[in-house]
Coordinates of C-alpha atoms in Angstrom, one line a residue:
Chain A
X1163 CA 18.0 47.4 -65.2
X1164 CA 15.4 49.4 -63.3
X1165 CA 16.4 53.0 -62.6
X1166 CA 15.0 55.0 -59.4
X1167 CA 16.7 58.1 -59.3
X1168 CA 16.4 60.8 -56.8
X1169 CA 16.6 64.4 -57.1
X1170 CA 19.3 65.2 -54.7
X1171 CA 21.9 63.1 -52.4
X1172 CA 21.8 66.0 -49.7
X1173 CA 20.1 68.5 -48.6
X1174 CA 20.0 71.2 -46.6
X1175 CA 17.5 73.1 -45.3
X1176 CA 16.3 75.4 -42.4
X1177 CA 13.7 75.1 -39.9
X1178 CA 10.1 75.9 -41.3
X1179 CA 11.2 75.6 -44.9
X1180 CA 8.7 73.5 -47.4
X1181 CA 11.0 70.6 -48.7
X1182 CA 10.0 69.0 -52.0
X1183 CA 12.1 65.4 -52.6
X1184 CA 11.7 64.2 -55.9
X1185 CA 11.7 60.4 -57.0
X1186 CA 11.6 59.3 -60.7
X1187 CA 11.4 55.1 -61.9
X1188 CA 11.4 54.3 -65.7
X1189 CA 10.3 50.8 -65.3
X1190 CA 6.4 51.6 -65.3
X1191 CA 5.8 49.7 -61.8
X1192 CA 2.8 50.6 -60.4
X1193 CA 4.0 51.0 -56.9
X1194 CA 6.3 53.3 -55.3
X1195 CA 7.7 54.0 -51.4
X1196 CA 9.2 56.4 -49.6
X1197 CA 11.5 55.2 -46.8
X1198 CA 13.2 56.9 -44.0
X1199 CA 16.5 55.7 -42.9
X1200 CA 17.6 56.0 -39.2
X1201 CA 20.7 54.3 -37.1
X1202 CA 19.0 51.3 -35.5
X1203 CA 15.8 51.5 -36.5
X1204 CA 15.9 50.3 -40.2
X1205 CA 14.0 51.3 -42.8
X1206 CA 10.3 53.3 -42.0
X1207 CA 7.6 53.7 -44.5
X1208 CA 6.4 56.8 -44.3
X1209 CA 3.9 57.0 -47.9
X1210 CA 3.1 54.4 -50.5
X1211 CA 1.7 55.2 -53.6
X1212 CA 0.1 52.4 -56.2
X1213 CA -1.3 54.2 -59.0
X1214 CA -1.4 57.7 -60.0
X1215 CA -3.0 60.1 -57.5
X1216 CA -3.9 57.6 -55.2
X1217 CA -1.2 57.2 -51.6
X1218 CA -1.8 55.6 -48.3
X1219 CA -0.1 56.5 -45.3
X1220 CA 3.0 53.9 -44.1
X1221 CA 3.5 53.5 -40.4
X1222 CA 5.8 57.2 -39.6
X1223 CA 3.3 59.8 -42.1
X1224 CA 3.5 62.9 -39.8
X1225 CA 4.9 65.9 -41.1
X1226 CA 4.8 64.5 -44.6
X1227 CA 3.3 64.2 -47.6
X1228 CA 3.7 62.9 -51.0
X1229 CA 2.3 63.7 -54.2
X1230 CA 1.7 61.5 -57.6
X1231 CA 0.8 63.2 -60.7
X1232 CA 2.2 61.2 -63.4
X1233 CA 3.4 57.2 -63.1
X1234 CA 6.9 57.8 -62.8
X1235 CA 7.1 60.2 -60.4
X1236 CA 6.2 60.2 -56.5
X1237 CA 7.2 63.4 -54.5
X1238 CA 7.7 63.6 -50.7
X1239 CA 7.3 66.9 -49.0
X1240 CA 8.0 68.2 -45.7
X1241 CA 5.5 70.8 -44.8
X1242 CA 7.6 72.5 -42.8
X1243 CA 10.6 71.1 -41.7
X1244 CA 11.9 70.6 -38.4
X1245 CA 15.5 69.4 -36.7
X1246 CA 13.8 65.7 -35.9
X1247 CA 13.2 64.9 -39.7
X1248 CA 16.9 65.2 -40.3
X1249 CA 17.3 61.9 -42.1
X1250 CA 18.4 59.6 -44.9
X1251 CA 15.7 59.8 -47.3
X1252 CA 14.9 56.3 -49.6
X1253 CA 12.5 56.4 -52.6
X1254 CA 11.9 52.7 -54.4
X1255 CA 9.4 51.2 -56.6
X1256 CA 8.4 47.6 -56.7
X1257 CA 6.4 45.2 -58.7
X1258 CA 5.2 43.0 -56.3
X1259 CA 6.8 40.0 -55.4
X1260 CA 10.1 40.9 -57.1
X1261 CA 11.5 43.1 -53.9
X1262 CA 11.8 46.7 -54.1
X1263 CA 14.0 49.2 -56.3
X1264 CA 16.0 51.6 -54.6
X1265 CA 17.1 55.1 -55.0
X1266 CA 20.0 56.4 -53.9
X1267 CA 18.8 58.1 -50.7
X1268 CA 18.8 62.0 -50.3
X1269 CA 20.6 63.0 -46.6
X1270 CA 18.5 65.4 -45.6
X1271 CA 19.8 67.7 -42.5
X1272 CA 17.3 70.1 -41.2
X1273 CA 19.2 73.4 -39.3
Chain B
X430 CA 1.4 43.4 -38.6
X431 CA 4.6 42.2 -39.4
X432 CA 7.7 42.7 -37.2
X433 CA 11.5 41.8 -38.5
X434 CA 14.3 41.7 -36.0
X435 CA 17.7 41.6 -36.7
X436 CA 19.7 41.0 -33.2
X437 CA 23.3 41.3 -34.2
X438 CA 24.1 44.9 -34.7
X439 CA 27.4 44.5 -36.0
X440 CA 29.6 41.9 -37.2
X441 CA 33.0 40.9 -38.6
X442 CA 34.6 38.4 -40.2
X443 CA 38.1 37.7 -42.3
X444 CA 38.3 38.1 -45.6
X445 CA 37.8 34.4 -47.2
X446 CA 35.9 33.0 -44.4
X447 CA 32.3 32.7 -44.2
X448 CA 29.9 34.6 -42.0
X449 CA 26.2 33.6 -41.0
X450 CA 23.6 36.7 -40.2
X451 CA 21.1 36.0 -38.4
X452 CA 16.9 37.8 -38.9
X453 CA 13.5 36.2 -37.2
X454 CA 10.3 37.9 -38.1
X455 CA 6.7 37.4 -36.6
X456 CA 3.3 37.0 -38.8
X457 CA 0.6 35.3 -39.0
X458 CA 0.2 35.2 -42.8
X459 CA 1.1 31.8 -44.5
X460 CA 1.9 33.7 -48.2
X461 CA 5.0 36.1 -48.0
X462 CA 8.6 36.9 -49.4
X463 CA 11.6 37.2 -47.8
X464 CA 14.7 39.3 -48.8
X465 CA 18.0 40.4 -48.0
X466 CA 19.4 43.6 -48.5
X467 CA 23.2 45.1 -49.0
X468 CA 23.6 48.6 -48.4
X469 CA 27.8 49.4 -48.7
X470 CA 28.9 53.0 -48.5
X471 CA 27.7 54.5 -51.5
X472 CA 23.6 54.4 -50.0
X473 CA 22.4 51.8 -52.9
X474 CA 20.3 49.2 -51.1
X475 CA 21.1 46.0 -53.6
X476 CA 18.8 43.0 -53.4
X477 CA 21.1 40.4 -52.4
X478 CA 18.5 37.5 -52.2
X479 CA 15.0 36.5 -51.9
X480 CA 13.0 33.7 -50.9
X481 CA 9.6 32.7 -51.3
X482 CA 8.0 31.2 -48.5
X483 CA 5.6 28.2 -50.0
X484 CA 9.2 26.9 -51.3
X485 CA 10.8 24.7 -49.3
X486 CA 14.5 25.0 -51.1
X487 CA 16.7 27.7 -49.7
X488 CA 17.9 30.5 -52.3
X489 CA 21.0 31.0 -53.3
X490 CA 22.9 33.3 -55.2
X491 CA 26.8 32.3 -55.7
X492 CA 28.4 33.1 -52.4
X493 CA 25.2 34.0 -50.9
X494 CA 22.5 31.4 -49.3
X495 CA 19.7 31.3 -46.9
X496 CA 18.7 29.1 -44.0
X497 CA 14.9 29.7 -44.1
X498 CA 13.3 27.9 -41.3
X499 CA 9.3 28.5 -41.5
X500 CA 8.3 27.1 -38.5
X501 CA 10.6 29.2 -36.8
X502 CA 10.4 32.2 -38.6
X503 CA 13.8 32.1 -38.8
X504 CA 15.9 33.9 -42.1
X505 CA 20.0 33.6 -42.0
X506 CA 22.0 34.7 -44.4
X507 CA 25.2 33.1 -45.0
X508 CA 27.9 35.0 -46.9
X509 CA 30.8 31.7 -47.5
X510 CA 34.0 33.2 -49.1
X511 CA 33.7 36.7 -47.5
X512 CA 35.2 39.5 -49.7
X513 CA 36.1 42.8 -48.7
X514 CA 33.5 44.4 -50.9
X515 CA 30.9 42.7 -48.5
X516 CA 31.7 45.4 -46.2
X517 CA 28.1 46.9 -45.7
X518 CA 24.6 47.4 -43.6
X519 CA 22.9 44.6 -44.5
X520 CA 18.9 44.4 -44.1
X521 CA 16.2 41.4 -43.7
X522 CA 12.8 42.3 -45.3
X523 CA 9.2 41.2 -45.3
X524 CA 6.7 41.0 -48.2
X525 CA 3.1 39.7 -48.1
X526 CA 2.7 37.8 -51.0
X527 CA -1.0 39.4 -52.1
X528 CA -1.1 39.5 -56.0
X529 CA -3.8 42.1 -56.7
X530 CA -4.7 42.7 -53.6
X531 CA -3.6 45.4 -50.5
X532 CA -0.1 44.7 -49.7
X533 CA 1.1 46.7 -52.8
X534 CA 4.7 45.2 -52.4
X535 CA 5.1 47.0 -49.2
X536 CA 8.2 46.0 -47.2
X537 CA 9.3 45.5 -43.5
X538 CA 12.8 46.2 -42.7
X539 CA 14.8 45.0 -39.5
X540 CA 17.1 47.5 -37.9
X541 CA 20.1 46.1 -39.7
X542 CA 23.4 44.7 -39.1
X543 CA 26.8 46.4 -39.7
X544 CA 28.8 43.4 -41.6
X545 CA 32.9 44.3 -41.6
X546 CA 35.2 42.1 -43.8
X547 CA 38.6 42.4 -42.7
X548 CA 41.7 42.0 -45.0

């Protein structure tokens, strides 16, 4: 079974703080998403990522960034963070065509 | 660009009987995927189904099964049986189907619908 496992399931963090969320897959897929999770809107990409040290924006990429050193591992990162990215927080991988993996979401609550 | 719409946002249904939610998207590709996702209380999104739009056949998956209608851009997902661990947000997504090429697996969510299965 693939395995997408984020660092935290909540957070909490103050206004202005830098916010590192981590996102590790062990089933070597080249792509990997980071989501944002809000009451009637869905599911938002913010950053995609489809090989190492390369990302491309998603449709919601201000205030954020993401970082991929190694395969496994794609990082999103609040610059500094502010009361409207409060948030449910989704990281997945995908191989195309077979859907995409999920995480388990990190609430993030900015004070 | 592709746009999913889910227009129920919640439903409910007995436990035992079946339940039909309904998803429409808009795009002009002629290659893509389709997908249905559970999300219950614990936060795991679990791919419930998928369907691959050159095949004609709807997908099922035991008590799960799709009404794809192409020409309408038109995705239902029919839950027959319901159980109470149905209880969940349930999401329709969009793929373009582009081996190799730009759409890196990328998926489009609908807004979701709030699916309660009462005992």
């Amino acid at each position: 079974d693939v395995k997408v496992t984020q660092s935290s399931r909540y957070l909490v963090k103050r206004t202005g703080e830098k916010v590192f969320l981590e996102c590790v897959q062990d089933m070597d897929h080249e792509n990997m998403f980071w989501y944002r999770q809000d009451p009637g809107l869905g599911l938002r990409l913010i950053y995609f990522s489809y090989d190492v040290k390369m990302k491309e924006k998603g449709d919601i990429p201000e205030g954020y960034s993401v970082s991929r050193e190694k395969k496994e591992r794609f990082s999103l990162i609040l610059e500094s963070a502010s009361t409207n990215q409060t948030s449910m927080y989704l990281c997945a991988s995908s191989f195309w065509g077979l859907g995409a993996f999920f995480g388990q979401g990190t609430r993030l609550t900015v004070v | 660009a592709q746009t999913v719409t889910q227009s129920q946002p919640e439903m409910s249904v007995q436990e035992a009987e079946t339940v039909t939610l309904s998803c429409t998207y808009d795009t002009s590709e002629n290659n893509y995927y389709l997908f249905w996702y559970k999300q219950p209380p614990s936060r795991q999104m679990i791919l419930v189904i998928r369907q691959e739009a050159y095949k004609q056949q709807n997908a099922t998956e035991n008590r799960f099964s799709v009404n794809f209608q192409k020409a309408a851009k038109s995705f239902s997902l029919k839950i027959s049986d319901s159980q109470l661990g149905d209880t969940a947000m349930y999401f329709c997504a969009f793929m373009i189907s582009n081996a190799g090429g730009t759409s890196y697996g990328k998926l489009t969510f609908g807004q979701g619908t709030i699916l309660t299965v009462h005992p």
